PDB file of C-alpha atoms in Angstrom:
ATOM      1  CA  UNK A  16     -59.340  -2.579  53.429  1.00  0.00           C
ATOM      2  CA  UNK A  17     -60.502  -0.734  50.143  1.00  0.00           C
ATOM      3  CA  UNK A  18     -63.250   1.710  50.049  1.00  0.00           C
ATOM      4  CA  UNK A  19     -64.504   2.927  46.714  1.00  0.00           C
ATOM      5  CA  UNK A  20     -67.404   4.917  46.144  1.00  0.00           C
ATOM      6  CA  UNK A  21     -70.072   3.890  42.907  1.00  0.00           C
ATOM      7  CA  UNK A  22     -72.767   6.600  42.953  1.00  0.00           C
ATOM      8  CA  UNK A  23     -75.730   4.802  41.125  1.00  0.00           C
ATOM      9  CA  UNK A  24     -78.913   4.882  40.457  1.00  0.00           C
ATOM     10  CA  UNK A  25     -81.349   8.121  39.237  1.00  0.00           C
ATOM     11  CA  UNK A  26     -80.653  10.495  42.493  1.00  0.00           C
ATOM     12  CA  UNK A  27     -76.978   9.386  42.703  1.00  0.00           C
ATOM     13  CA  UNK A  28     -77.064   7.112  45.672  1.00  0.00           C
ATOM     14  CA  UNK A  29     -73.409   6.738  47.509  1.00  0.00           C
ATOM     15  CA  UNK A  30     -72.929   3.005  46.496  1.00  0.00           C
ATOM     16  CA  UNK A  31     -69.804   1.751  49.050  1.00  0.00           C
ATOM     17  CA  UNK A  32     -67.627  -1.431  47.443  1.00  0.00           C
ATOM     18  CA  UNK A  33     -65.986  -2.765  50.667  1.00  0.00           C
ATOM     19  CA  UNK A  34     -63.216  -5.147  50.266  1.00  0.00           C
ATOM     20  CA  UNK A  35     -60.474  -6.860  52.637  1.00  0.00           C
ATOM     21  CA  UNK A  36     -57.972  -7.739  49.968  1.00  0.00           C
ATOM     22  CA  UNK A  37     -56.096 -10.043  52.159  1.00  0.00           C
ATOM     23  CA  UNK A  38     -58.903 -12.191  52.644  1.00  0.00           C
ATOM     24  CA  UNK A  39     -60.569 -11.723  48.978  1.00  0.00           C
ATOM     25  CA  UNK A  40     -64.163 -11.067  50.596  1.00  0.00           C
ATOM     26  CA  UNK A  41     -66.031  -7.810  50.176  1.00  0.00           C
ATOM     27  CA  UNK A  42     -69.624  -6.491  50.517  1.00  0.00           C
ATOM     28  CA  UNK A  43     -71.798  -3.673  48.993  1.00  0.00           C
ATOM     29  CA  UNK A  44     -73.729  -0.999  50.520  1.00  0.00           C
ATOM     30  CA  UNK A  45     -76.820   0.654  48.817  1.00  0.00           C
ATOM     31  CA  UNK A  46     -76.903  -0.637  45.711  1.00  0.00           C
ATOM     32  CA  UNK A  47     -79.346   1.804  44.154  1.00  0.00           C
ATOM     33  CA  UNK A  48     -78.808   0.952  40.670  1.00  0.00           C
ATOM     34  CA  UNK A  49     -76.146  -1.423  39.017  1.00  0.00           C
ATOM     35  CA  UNK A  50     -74.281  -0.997  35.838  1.00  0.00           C
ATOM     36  CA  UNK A  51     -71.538  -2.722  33.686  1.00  0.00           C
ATOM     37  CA  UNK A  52     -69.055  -0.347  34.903  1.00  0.00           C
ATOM     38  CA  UNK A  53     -70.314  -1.394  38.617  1.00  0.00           C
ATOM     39  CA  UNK A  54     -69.845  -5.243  37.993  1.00  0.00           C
ATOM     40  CA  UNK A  55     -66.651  -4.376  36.512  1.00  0.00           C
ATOM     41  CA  UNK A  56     -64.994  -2.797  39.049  1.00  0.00           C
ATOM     42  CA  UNK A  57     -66.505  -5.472  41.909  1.00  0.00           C
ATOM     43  CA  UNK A  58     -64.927  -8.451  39.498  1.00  0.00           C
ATOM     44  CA  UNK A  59     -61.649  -6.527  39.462  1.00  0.00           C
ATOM     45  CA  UNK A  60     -60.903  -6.553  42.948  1.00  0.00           C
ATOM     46  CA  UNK A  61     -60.483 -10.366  42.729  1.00  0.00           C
ATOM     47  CA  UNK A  62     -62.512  -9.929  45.981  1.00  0.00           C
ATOM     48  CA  UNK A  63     -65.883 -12.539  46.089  1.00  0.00           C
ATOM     49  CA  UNK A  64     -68.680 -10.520  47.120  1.00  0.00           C
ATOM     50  CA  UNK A  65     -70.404 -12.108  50.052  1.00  0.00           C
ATOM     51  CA  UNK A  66     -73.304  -9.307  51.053  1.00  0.00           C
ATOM     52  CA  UNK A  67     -74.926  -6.961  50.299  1.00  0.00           C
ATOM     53  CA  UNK A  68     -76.203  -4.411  52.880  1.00  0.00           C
ATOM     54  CA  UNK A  69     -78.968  -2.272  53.130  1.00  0.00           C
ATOM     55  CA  UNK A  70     -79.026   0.532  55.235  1.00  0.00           C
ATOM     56  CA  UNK A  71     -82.899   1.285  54.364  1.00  0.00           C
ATOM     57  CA  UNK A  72     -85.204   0.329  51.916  1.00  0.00           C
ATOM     58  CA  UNK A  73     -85.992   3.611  50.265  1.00  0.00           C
ATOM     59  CA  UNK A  74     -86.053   2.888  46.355  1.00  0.00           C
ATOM     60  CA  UNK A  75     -82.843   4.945  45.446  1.00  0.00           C
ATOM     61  CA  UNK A  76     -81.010   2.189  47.590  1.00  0.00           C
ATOM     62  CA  UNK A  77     -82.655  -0.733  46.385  1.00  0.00           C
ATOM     63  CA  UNK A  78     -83.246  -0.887  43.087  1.00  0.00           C
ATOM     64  CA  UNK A  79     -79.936  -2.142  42.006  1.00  0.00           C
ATOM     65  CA  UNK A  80     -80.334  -5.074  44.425  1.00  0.00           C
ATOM     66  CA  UNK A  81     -82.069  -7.676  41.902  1.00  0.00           C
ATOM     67  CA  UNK A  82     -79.280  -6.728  38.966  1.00  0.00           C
ATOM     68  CA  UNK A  83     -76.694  -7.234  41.602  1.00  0.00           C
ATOM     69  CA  UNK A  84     -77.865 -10.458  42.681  1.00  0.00           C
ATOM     70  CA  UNK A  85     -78.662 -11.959  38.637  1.00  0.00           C
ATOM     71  CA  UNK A  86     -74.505 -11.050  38.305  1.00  0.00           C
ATOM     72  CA  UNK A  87     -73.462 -12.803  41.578  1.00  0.00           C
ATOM     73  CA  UNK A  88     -76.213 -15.294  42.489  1.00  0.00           C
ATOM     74  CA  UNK A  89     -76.024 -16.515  46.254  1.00  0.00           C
ATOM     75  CA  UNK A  90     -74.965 -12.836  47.988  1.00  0.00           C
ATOM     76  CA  UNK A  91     -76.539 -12.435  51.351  1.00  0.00           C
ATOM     77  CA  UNK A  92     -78.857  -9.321  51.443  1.00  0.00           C
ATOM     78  CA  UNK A  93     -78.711  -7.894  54.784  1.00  0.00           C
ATOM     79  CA  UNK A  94     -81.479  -5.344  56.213  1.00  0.00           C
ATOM     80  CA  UNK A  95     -83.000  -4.232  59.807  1.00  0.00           C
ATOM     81  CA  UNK A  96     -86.045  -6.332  60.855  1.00  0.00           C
ATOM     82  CA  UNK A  97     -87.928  -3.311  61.015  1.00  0.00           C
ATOM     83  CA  UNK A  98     -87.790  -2.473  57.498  1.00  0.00           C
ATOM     84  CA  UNK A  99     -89.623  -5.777  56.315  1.00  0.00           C
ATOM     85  CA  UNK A 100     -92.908  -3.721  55.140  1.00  0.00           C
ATOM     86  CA  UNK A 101     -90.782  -1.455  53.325  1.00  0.00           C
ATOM     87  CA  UNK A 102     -89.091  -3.383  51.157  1.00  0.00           C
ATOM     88  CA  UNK A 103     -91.937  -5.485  50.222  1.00  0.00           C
ATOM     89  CA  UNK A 104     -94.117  -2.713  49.468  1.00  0.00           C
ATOM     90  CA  UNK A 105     -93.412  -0.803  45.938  1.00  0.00           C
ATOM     91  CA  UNK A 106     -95.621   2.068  47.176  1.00  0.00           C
ATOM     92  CA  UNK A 107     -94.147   2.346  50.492  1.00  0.00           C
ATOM     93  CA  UNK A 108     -90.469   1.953  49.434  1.00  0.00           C
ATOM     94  CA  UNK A 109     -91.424   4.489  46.515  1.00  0.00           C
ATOM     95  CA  UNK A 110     -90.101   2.317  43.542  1.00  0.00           C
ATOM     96  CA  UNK A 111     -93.247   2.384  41.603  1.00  0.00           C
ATOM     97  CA  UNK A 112     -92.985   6.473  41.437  1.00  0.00           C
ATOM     98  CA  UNK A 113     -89.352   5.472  39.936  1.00  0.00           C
ATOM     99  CA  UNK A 114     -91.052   3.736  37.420  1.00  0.00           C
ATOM    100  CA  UNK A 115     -89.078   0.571  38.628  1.00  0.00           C
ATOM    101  CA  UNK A 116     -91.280  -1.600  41.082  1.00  0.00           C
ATOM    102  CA  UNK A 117     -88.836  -3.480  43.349  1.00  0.00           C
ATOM    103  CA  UNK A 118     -89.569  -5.981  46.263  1.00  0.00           C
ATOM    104  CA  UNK A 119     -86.456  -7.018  48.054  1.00  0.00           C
ATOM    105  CA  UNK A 120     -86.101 -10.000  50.351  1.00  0.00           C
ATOM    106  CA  UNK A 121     -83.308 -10.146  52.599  1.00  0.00           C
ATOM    107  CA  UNK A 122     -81.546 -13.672  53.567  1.00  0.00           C
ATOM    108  CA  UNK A 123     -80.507 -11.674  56.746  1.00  0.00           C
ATOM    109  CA  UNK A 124     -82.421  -9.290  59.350  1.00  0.00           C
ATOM    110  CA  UNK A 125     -80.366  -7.985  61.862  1.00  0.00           C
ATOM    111  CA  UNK A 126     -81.098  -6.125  64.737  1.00  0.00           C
ATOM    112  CA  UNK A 127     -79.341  -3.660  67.233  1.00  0.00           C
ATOM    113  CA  UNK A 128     -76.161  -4.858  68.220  1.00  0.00           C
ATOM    114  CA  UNK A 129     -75.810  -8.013  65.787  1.00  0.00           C
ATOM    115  CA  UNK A 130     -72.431  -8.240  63.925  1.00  0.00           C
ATOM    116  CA  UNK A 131     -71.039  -9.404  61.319  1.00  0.00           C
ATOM    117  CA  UNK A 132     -67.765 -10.493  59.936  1.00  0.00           C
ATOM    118  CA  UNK A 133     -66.761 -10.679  56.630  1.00  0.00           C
ATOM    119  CA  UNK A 134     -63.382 -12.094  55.768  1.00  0.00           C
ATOM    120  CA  UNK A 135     -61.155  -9.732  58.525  1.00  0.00           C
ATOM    121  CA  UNK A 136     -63.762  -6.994  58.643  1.00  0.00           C
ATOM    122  CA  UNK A 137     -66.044  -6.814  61.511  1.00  0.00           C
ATOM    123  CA  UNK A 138     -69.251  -4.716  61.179  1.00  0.00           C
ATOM    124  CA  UNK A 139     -71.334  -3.579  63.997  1.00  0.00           C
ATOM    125  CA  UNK A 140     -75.349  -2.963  63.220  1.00  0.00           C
ATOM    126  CA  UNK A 141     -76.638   0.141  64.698  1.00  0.00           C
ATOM    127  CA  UNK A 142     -80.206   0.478  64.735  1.00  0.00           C
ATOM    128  CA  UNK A 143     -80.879   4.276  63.802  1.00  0.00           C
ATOM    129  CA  UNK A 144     -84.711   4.799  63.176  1.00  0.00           C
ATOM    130  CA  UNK A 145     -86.359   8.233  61.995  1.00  0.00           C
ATOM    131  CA  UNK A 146     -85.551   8.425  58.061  1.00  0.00           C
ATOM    132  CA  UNK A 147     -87.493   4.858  57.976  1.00  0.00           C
ATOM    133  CA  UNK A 148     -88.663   2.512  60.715  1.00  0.00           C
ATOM    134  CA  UNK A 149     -85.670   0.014  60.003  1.00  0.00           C
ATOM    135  CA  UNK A 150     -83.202   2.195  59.130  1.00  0.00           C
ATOM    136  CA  UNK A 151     -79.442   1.065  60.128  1.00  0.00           C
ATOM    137  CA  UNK A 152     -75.880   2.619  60.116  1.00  0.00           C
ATOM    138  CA  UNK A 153     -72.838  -0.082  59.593  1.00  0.00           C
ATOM    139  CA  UNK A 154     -69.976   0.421  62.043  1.00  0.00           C
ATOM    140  CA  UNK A 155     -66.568  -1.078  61.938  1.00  0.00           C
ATOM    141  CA  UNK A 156     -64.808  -0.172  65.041  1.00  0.00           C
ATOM    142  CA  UNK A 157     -61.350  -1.033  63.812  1.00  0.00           C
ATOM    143  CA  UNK A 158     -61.421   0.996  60.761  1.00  0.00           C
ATOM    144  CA  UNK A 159     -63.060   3.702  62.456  1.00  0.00           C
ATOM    145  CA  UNK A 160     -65.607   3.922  59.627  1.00  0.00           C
ATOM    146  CA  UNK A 161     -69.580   4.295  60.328  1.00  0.00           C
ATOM    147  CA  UNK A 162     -71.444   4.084  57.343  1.00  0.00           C
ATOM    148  CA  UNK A 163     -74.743   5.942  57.747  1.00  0.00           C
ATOM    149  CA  UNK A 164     -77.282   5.568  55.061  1.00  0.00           C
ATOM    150  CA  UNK A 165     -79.661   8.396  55.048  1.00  0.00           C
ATOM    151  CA  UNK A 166     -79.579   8.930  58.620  1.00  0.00           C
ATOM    152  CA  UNK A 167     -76.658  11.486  58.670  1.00  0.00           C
ATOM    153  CA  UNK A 168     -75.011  13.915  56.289  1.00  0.00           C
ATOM    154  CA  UNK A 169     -72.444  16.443  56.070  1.00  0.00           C
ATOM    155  CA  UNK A 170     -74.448  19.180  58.068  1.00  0.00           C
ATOM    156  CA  UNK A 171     -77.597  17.305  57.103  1.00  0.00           C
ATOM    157  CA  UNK A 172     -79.892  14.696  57.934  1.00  0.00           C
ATOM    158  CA  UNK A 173     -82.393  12.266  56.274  1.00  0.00           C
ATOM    159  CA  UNK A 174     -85.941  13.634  55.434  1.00  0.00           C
ATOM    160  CA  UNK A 175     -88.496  13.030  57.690  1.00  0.00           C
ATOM    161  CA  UNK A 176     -91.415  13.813  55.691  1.00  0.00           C
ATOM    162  CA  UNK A 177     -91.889  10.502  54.491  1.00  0.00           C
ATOM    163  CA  UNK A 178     -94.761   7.956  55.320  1.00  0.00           C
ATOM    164  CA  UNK A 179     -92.700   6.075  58.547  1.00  0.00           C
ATOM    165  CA  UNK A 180     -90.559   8.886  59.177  1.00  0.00           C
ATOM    166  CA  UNK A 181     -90.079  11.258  62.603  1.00  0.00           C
ATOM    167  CA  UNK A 182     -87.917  13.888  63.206  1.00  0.00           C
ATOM    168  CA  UNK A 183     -87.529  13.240  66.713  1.00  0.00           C
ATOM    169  CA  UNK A 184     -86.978   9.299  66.464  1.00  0.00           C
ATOM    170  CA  UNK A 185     -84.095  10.476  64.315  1.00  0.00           C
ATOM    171  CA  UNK A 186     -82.921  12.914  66.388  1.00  0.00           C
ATOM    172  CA  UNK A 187     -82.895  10.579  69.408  1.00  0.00           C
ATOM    173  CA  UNK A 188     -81.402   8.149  66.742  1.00  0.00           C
ATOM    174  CA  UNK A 189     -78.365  10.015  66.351  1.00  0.00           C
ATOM    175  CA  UNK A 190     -78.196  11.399  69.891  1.00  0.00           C
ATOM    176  CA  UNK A 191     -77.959   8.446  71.330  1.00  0.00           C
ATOM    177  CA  UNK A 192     -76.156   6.185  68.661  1.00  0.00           C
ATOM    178  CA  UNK A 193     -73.928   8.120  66.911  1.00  0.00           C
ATOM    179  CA  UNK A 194     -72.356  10.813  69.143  1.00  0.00           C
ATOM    180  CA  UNK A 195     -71.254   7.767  71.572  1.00  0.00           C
ATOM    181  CA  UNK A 196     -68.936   7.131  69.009  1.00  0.00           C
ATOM    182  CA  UNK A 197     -64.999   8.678  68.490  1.00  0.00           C
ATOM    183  CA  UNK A 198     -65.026  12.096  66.961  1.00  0.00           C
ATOM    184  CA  UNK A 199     -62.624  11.101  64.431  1.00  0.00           C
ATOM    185  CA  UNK A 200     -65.245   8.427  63.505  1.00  0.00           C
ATOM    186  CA  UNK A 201     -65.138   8.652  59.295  1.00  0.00           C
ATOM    187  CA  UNK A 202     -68.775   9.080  58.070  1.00  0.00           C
ATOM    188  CA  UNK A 203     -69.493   7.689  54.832  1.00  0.00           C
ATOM    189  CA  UNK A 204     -73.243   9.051  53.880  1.00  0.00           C
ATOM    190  CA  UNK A 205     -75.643   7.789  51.461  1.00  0.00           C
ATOM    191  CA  UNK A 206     -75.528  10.869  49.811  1.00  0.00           C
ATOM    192  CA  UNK A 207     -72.940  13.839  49.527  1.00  0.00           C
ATOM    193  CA  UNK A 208     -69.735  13.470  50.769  1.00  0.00           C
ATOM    194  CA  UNK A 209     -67.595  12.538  54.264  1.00  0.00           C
ATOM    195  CA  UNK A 210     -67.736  13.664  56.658  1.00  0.00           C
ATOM    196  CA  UNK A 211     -66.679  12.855  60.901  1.00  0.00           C
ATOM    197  CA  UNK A 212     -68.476  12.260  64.175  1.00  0.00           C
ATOM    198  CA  UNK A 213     -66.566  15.359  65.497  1.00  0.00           C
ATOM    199  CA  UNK A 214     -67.739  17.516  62.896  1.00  0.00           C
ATOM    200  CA  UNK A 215     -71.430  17.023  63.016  1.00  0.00           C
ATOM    201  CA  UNK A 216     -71.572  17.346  66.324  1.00  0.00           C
ATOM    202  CA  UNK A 217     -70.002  20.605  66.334  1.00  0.00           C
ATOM    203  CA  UNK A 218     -71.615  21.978  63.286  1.00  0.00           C
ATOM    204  CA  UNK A 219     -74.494  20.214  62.244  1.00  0.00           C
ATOM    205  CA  UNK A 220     -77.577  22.697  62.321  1.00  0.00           C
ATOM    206  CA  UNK A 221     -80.118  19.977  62.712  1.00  0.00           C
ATOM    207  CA  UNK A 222     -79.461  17.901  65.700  1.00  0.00           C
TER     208      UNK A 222
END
């Protein structure tokens, strides 16, 4: 499996390229903007991109989506159930403050629990409310890789002054959903860098 990291968009969103290069099937996480470069580097991997996943639907991890899907018509868009009003709402998802309106509407909602395989990869939805209502963290067991969106960061966590946000929904989010899982869990965050399981819940100041 190949992980590469694309920041994109205007706040640098951690845009994840996920590829099994055996099987030549890959998906996308967060696509908050989309470039050349971007399209480049997914057409390179001689991988066919079959989804696109969307931890939340915050503008900085949207707007890429529609550019993504004009280069590679057909990708499934994948988002939590509960995050239908935000991504079909510019002034709730915050795109029109970007100055880039953006509705977004998945093929796929998923809910706690659902999987997902792709090629040999098998991804594990994790329902993680608090930094939105829908919000979602992507777990693959046999990587040991949990891809977190907003909800957790190297000694950080999401914002919760938002319209739909809580601080203790994502506190019981994380509590409850990601400390169950190995310390040596990798933690690939929307924004900054890794981080582990272990870590944050030995030194994260927030939860």
């Amino acid at each position: 499996m190949q992980i590469s990291n694309m920041p994109s968009g205007m706040l640098g969103v951690n845009t994840y390229f996920v590829a099994d290069e055996e099987a030549k099937k890959a998906f996308l996480v967060d696509p908050g903007g989309w470039s050349p470069e971007m399209k480049a580097h997914v057409l390179s991997s001689g991988a066919e991109l079959a989804a696109v996943i969307l931890t939340h639907g915050h503008a900085d991890h949207i707007m890429g989506v529609p550019a993504v899907l004009a280069d590679f018509p057909g990708v499934e868009v994948v988002a939590h159930e509960q995050e239908r009003d935000m991504l079909s709402d510019t002034g709730f998802n915050m795109s029109e403050q970007f100055g880039s309106p953006t509705v977004v509407e998945p093929d796929r909602y998923v809910r706690e629990g659902d999987t997902m395989t792709i090629g040999g990869m098998e991804l594990t939805f994790l329902f993680t409310p608090g930094h939105t209502p829908g919000g979602l963290c992507i777990y693959m067991e046999k990587e040991g890789v949990l891809f977190s969106g907003d909800t957790l960061f190297q000694a950080s966590i999401g914002r919760t002054d938002f319209p739909g946000a809580s601080f203790p929904v994502l506190a019981e989010s994380i509590h409850n959903k990601l400390w169950s899982l190995p310390d040596d869990t990798r933690v690939l965050p929307g924004h900054m860098g890794p981080t582990t399981i272990g870590f944050e819940k030995e030194h994260n100041p927030f939860v």
